[in-house]
XYZ file of C-alpha atoms in Angstrom:
481
model
C 158.604 189.771 119.397
C 158.755 193.445 120.522
C 155.800 193.778 122.335
C 154.460 192.097 124.946
C 152.859 188.782 123.567
C 149.252 187.209 125.029
C 149.228 184.572 127.115
C 147.529 181.276 125.740
C 144.921 181.428 128.498
C 144.328 184.821 127.477
C 143.128 183.725 124.143
C 141.682 180.789 125.854
C 139.382 183.146 127.680
C 138.514 184.971 124.658
C 136.848 181.866 123.466
C 135.265 180.894 126.494
C 134.094 184.156 127.005
C 132.373 187.178 124.352
C 134.486 186.950 121.267
C 135.294 189.553 119.764
C 133.116 190.400 116.956
C 132.732 192.897 114.321
C 129.891 195.619 113.164
C 128.412 197.691 110.209
C 129.810 201.275 112.580
C 133.158 200.416 114.345
C 133.940 202.030 117.199
C 137.909 202.213 117.424
C 138.902 201.395 121.296
C 141.375 203.051 123.323
C 145.177 202.281 122.807
C 147.818 202.177 124.852
C 151.893 202.694 124.934
C 154.981 200.547 125.380
C 158.415 202.130 125.568
C 160.566 199.147 123.834
C 163.977 199.727 123.793
C 166.289 199.589 120.804
C 168.382 197.047 120.372
C 171.557 197.992 122.157
C 170.681 201.295 122.698
C 169.306 202.891 125.995
C 166.934 204.296 123.787
C 162.868 204.108 123.675
C 160.602 203.557 121.028
C 156.695 204.101 121.477
C 155.195 200.825 120.691
C 151.140 200.500 120.416
C 148.807 198.236 121.882
C 144.935 198.049 120.613
C 142.180 196.146 121.274
C 142.239 192.909 119.757
C 138.606 193.847 118.444
C 140.494 196.916 116.426
C 143.620 194.091 116.132
C 141.541 191.743 113.912
C 139.712 194.617 111.971
C 143.200 195.750 110.915
C 144.733 192.150 110.276
C 141.544 191.456 108.182
C 141.881 194.337 105.942
C 145.921 194.197 105.527
C 144.393 190.777 104.545
C 142.284 191.841 102.312
C 145.217 193.505 100.356
C 147.768 191.381 100.314
C 148.126 190.456 96.851
C 148.472 194.352 96.011
C 151.263 194.604 98.606
C 153.160 191.673 97.707
C 152.982 192.092 93.783
C 154.620 195.787 94.774
C 156.396 194.577 97.546
C 158.596 192.329 95.459
C 160.631 189.319 96.374
C 161.248 188.312 100.156
C 164.820 187.652 100.414
C 165.410 191.694 99.330
C 162.015 193.308 101.015
C 162.400 191.589 104.355
C 159.933 191.849 107.714
C 156.896 190.763 107.894
C 155.293 189.202 104.510
C 151.584 188.695 104.248
C 151.102 184.712 104.362
C 147.979 183.338 102.919
C 145.487 181.991 104.745
C 146.230 178.240 103.071
C 149.265 178.633 105.304
C 149.754 176.596 108.267
C 151.885 178.623 109.610
C 151.071 183.225 108.976
C 155.359 184.000 109.471
C 156.718 181.160 106.797
C 157.992 183.787 104.352
C 158.312 186.334 106.814
C 162.693 187.052 106.652
C 163.850 188.297 110.050
C 166.427 190.639 111.372
C 168.989 187.446 110.976
C 168.586 186.404 107.244
C 169.125 190.504 107.115
C 172.104 190.367 108.139
C 173.036 187.386 106.128
C 172.296 188.547 103.231
C 174.203 192.453 104.075
C 176.646 190.166 104.525
C 176.065 188.279 101.225
C 176.456 191.418 98.975
C 179.209 192.723 100.962
C 181.789 190.002 100.215
C 180.497 189.824 96.751
C 181.472 193.574 96.198
C 184.007 193.226 98.620
C 186.780 196.526 97.333
C 183.530 198.104 97.237
C 181.686 199.974 99.596
C 177.795 199.656 101.656
C 175.308 202.341 102.347
C 173.849 201.719 105.298
C 171.005 203.787 105.981
C 167.914 204.837 108.957
C 164.923 206.232 108.021
C 164.188 208.845 111.139
C 160.769 208.391 113.302
C 160.116 205.805 110.369
C 156.472 204.810 111.340
C 155.166 208.422 112.647
C 156.193 210.449 110.025
C 154.306 207.806 107.579
C 152.132 210.452 105.428
C 148.331 208.370 105.660
C 146.623 210.496 102.952
C 149.992 209.499 100.923
C 149.538 205.583 101.873
C 146.218 205.415 100.764
C 146.136 207.208 97.585
C 149.649 204.883 96.787
C 147.478 202.192 98.338
C 144.346 202.881 95.510
C 146.969 203.663 93.016
C 148.136 199.755 93.710
C 144.774 198.414 92.512
C 143.217 197.865 96.419
C 140.012 197.953 96.777
C 138.103 201.349 97.399
C 136.234 200.260 100.166
C 139.294 198.362 101.720
C 141.333 201.667 101.640
C 138.149 203.613 102.947
C 138.247 201.180 105.770
C 141.798 201.517 106.711
C 141.883 205.305 106.989
C 139.155 205.201 108.985
C 140.267 202.905 111.603
C 143.731 204.297 111.592
C 142.853 207.834 111.462
C 140.381 207.044 114.834
C 144.258 206.070 116.476
C 145.444 209.443 115.275
C 142.931 210.743 117.613
C 144.091 208.733 120.178
C 147.331 210.506 119.200
C 149.049 207.931 117.687
C 150.861 209.091 114.966
C 151.890 207.541 111.432
C 151.112 204.095 111.634
C 151.695 202.202 115.248
C 154.752 200.233 115.587
C 155.478 197.032 117.320
C 152.048 195.237 115.561
C 152.424 193.337 112.466
C 149.842 194.479 110.144
C 152.167 197.686 110.650
C 154.785 196.203 108.434
C 153.563 195.073 105.110
C 152.052 198.806 104.780
C 155.290 200.401 105.941
C 157.546 197.937 104.161
C 154.477 198.955 100.615
C 155.414 203.055 101.731
C 159.008 202.757 100.805
C 158.107 200.986 97.500
C 159.168 203.968 95.486
C 162.494 203.841 97.241
C 163.158 199.787 95.915
C 162.215 201.132 92.830
C 164.153 204.239 92.468
C 167.331 201.896 93.564
C 165.968 199.021 90.984
C 166.377 201.174 88.617
C 170.470 202.152 89.692
C 170.867 198.109 89.099
C 172.106 198.240 92.465
C 171.992 195.542 95.217
C 170.345 196.198 97.941
C 168.633 194.909 100.365
C 166.405 196.355 102.313
C 164.067 195.328 106.277
C 161.630 198.264 106.796
C 163.428 201.277 107.364
C 166.632 199.999 107.255
C 168.630 200.179 104.129
C 171.811 198.340 102.835
C 173.351 199.624 99.398
C 176.174 198.319 97.646
C 178.226 200.222 95.213
C 181.268 199.837 93.494
C 183.021 203.206 94.404
C 182.902 206.053 97.685
C 181.613 208.564 94.016
C 178.685 206.236 93.543
C 178.025 205.777 96.471
C 177.557 209.389 97.783
C 175.610 210.451 94.614
C 173.169 207.218 94.993
C 172.540 208.154 98.867
C 171.815 211.922 97.701
C 168.943 210.580 95.186
C 167.864 208.486 98.340
C 167.290 211.389 100.585
C 165.844 213.360 97.713
C 163.415 210.757 97.415
C 162.311 210.719 100.887
C 161.992 213.954 101.807
C 159.526 214.201 98.782
C 157.568 212.036 101.260
C 158.541 214.119 104.725
C 160.848 211.150 105.620
C 164.760 211.485 106.220
C 167.905 209.381 106.916
C 168.541 209.228 110.482
C 172.011 211.132 110.888
C 173.332 208.841 113.427
C 172.990 205.473 111.767
C 173.696 206.174 108.062
C 176.933 205.944 106.579
C 179.235 204.861 103.740
C 181.464 201.956 104.630
C 183.718 200.059 103.114
C 182.982 196.481 102.144
C 185.465 194.385 104.566
C 184.616 196.605 107.447
C 180.736 195.219 107.486
C 182.100 191.761 106.924
C 184.167 192.057 110.050
C 181.268 193.569 112.164
C 179.014 191.239 110.957
C 180.981 187.893 111.584
C 182.928 187.736 114.701
C 183.337 184.142 114.482
C 185.795 184.188 111.624
C 188.742 184.313 114.136
C 187.763 180.852 115.731
C 187.535 179.541 111.750
C 191.211 180.701 110.955
C 192.134 179.286 114.069
C 190.841 175.523 113.114
C 191.884 175.836 109.696
C 195.602 176.739 110.601
C 195.850 174.045 113.342
C 193.920 171.413 110.542
C 196.563 172.586 107.943
C 200.105 171.388 110.695
C 201.220 168.294 111.781
C 198.286 167.353 114.747
C 195.076 167.742 113.646
C 192.677 168.188 116.688
C 189.662 166.035 116.803
C 185.955 167.045 117.184
C 186.070 167.874 120.933
C 189.670 169.999 120.996
C 187.572 171.831 118.092
C 184.769 172.801 120.726
C 186.953 173.993 122.657
C 188.655 176.401 120.511
C 185.023 177.686 119.495
C 183.864 177.866 123.437
C 187.568 179.516 123.391
C 186.901 181.972 120.849
C 183.724 182.903 121.546
C 184.506 183.825 125.455
C 187.505 185.976 123.956
C 185.091 187.604 121.849
C 182.532 188.428 125.126
C 185.703 189.900 126.813
C 186.299 191.535 124.351
C 183.139 193.383 123.883
C 182.577 193.546 127.836
C 186.434 195.796 127.665
C 185.447 197.892 125.235
C 182.324 199.172 127.496
C 184.648 201.193 129.374
C 185.762 203.093 126.922
C 182.304 204.084 125.196
C 182.579 201.346 122.131
C 179.154 199.275 122.573
C 179.485 196.227 120.378
C 176.586 194.764 120.102
C 177.030 192.058 117.394
C 180.453 190.455 119.671
C 177.368 190.594 122.231
C 174.654 188.647 120.184
C 176.812 186.640 118.187
C 178.733 185.760 122.721
C 175.347 184.921 124.099
C 173.747 183.102 120.672
C 177.125 180.761 120.977
C 177.848 180.381 124.788
C 173.547 179.604 125.344
C 174.025 176.178 122.602
C 176.503 175.626 124.964
C 175.156 176.169 128.391
C 178.434 177.894 128.859
C 178.222 180.189 132.394
C 180.956 182.603 131.249
C 179.084 185.030 130.637
C 176.953 184.972 133.757
C 179.013 187.393 136.208
C 179.620 190.377 133.694
C 175.605 189.790 132.336
C 174.441 192.455 135.200
C 176.768 195.331 134.218
C 176.325 194.659 130.533
C 172.756 195.168 130.521
C 173.359 198.565 132.810
C 175.082 199.836 130.094
C 173.513 198.326 127.129
C 169.625 197.149 127.813
C 168.052 196.641 124.704
C 170.426 193.416 124.813
C 168.247 192.699 127.354
C 166.295 190.063 125.120
C 169.246 187.773 123.891
C 170.770 188.284 127.323
C 167.329 186.471 128.734
C 167.760 183.801 126.053
C 170.786 182.946 127.498
C 170.265 182.617 130.826
C 166.977 180.465 130.253
C 169.686 178.126 128.178
C 172.332 178.214 131.020
C 169.250 177.470 133.959
C 168.396 174.406 131.924
C 172.529 173.093 132.432
C 174.014 172.580 135.536
C 175.114 176.582 136.698
C 170.811 177.286 138.244
C 172.285 179.287 140.964
C 174.558 181.307 138.953
C 171.746 182.534 136.940
C 169.498 182.600 140.128
C 172.040 185.297 141.212
C 172.975 187.114 138.130
C 169.078 187.428 138.107
C 168.903 188.524 141.698
C 171.078 191.032 140.114
C 169.671 192.544 137.450
C 166.057 192.475 139.160
C 167.157 194.313 142.028
C 168.260 197.923 142.984
C 168.033 199.665 139.517
C 165.486 201.287 137.332
C 163.911 198.936 134.171
C 161.280 200.380 131.439
C 158.634 197.901 130.806
C 160.021 196.061 127.870
C 162.904 195.162 129.148
C 161.089 193.942 132.770
C 158.605 191.620 130.242
C 161.834 189.940 129.070
C 163.343 189.662 132.620
C 160.050 187.953 134.234
C 160.299 185.744 130.816
C 162.972 184.602 131.807
C 162.104 183.923 135.319
C 158.803 181.988 133.963
C 161.415 179.119 132.689
C 163.963 178.506 135.423
C 163.173 175.708 137.055
C 160.502 176.087 139.860
C 161.610 178.447 142.655
C 165.153 178.563 141.048
C 165.792 181.908 142.393
C 163.303 181.987 145.920
C 165.011 184.949 147.195
C 163.340 187.079 143.880
C 160.417 185.837 145.318
C 159.624 189.247 147.855
C 161.206 191.650 145.376
C 158.638 190.186 142.337
C 155.427 190.823 144.907
C 156.545 194.243 145.138
C 156.406 194.204 141.229
C 153.148 192.367 140.770
C 151.242 195.466 142.981
C 153.226 198.267 142.841
C 154.188 198.398 138.583
C 151.951 200.865 136.816
C 151.690 198.250 133.204
C 149.174 195.360 133.698
C 151.410 193.091 132.101
C 154.712 193.537 134.080
C 152.217 192.961 136.976
C 150.637 189.851 135.634
C 154.169 188.395 134.023
C 155.842 189.473 138.056
C 152.628 187.647 139.798
C 153.607 184.201 137.158
C 157.286 184.826 138.550
C 156.808 184.974 141.873
C 154.306 181.960 142.121
C 157.933 179.926 140.741
C 159.915 181.804 142.689
C 157.940 181.904 146.445
C 157.421 179.518 148.978
C 154.772 176.511 148.315
C 152.764 177.351 151.159
C 152.422 181.557 150.697
C 149.786 182.170 148.865
C 149.959 186.946 150.568
C 150.665 187.819 147.105
C 148.376 185.667 145.313
C 145.336 186.894 147.300
C 146.268 190.136 147.103
C 146.233 190.599 142.943
C 143.240 188.161 143.093
C 141.363 191.472 144.890
C 142.852 194.057 143.037
C 143.536 193.524 139.255
C 140.306 193.838 137.255
C 138.965 190.102 135.889
C 140.804 190.047 132.743
C 144.174 190.260 134.181
C 143.231 187.367 136.952
C 143.733 184.048 134.787
C 147.411 184.387 135.296
C 147.273 184.445 139.354
C 145.398 180.943 138.562
C 147.996 179.557 136.518
C 150.729 181.528 139.203
C 149.656 179.392 141.867
C 149.062 176.066 140.152
C 152.576 174.351 141.844
C 151.011 175.053 145.655
C 149.985 173.018 147.814
C 146.592 171.077 146.053
C 144.452 171.459 148.893
C 144.364 175.202 149.581
C 145.301 175.878 145.462
C 142.101 174.188 144.740
C 140.163 175.854 147.334
C 141.105 179.148 145.758
C 140.460 177.627 142.671
C 136.698 176.814 143.744
C 136.125 180.275 145.051
C 137.318 182.043 142.204
C 135.777 180.794 139.663
C 132.329 181.910 140.841
C 134.459 185.456 139.331
C 133.327 184.091 135.561
C 133.294 180.845 133.429
C 136.539 181.554 131.787
C 138.075 181.382 135.370
C 136.552 177.955 135.742
C 136.821 176.502 133.116
C 140.937 177.734 133.032
C 141.187 176.466 137.029
C 139.934 172.927 135.953
C 142.423 172.637 132.815
C 145.385 173.670 135.143
C 144.009 170.865 137.506
C 144.038 167.847 134.707
C 147.596 169.427 133.127
C 149.951 171.994 134.450
C 150.487 175.264 132.348
C 154.032 174.486 130.922
C 156.679 177.726 129.912
C 158.414 177.520 126.281
C 159.519 180.649 123.842
C 157.450 180.747 121.068
């Protein structure tokens, strides 16, 4: 996920302690801005974290308007991102297409009109520039309950008073509202009868001629201008369909190579085909690394390579990974997933060395630290013990409490079993709501001294006592969700 996620024991603590509740005179709590790196870029966008009680109200209000919003948005294979699932659904994200689905859909549209042109457009500072008054009017026009719309307006106004412009970015209930806000743009494109797909404010439209694409782009700009929105000049372009196809399919070369071999006198077996594929993936990665020296940023090639190399637990990218992230910090999430996969194989020491170089001696934004620390948690215990000192310092000095919390977890998995110095310091300094992290951080240490601390620390609250008893029965494991 883009924003820092709540860990399971944080959620459990809210059940053991005072549960979130709503009242008629709801007071909006303080928000916090989290700088999150845009994928493949060095620029950041301010994501917003809100109080759990406000989040509960926000999601409830959006859920109450779900039928009207969903009816306006149209099919989920055309308008993508988070879609509101029925409360009867076991998986709340069952009908929510992801960014990869957007790329798949775009690939299919470009392939269908191979000799045509693709408009790729992005709206500048979209969430910030949404007019809340206009949003309320459109919700009412779509048939949403007036009381629900009024309460939503009050909640958004409370956040606006704290400096949150438009819709708070980075939390799920904002997505269907933001998608809904662009429904006039969808109506325009459907009226023109052109194939299109949209993931929030990223729009792709296929046209048969460049002239048709230019005219349609002008119409899109004019419509958005009326809502106080504008297209981002750097990311809005008209491409030939074949260019889009080539960019979205870096793996095409391997399929061509295999097809040629299979048509010859010698047909490769499955093992040889696998070797050919991995060689091609390595070539794609190396080509993307070399392109960086010319300030060419091949994000799709890198993400393709990370994904394929992770499937094979292949270490090819480890040596260059720190330098790649130095130039393209927005790839940190993909790179850390790759590290986690490789660490499960026979390359723990190489992964530890790469992590050490990534985590030492350089600046990382909050969101990047969270991905790096997550990777450290799923690496086998004490796989990178030399990082313990760095993590201990981060657990004390970083300005963001969630980074400090993840750092103490990473310290616990990398530090010596008899070392409690960072844990004691963390427990003495942090507010109560962040203390569950340190209990989990020391779960693998010497049981006698660990349990002594569990007994002493449990006096700070019932939720800590419950968590300590739970850990004694069964350790917390770390898997990506």
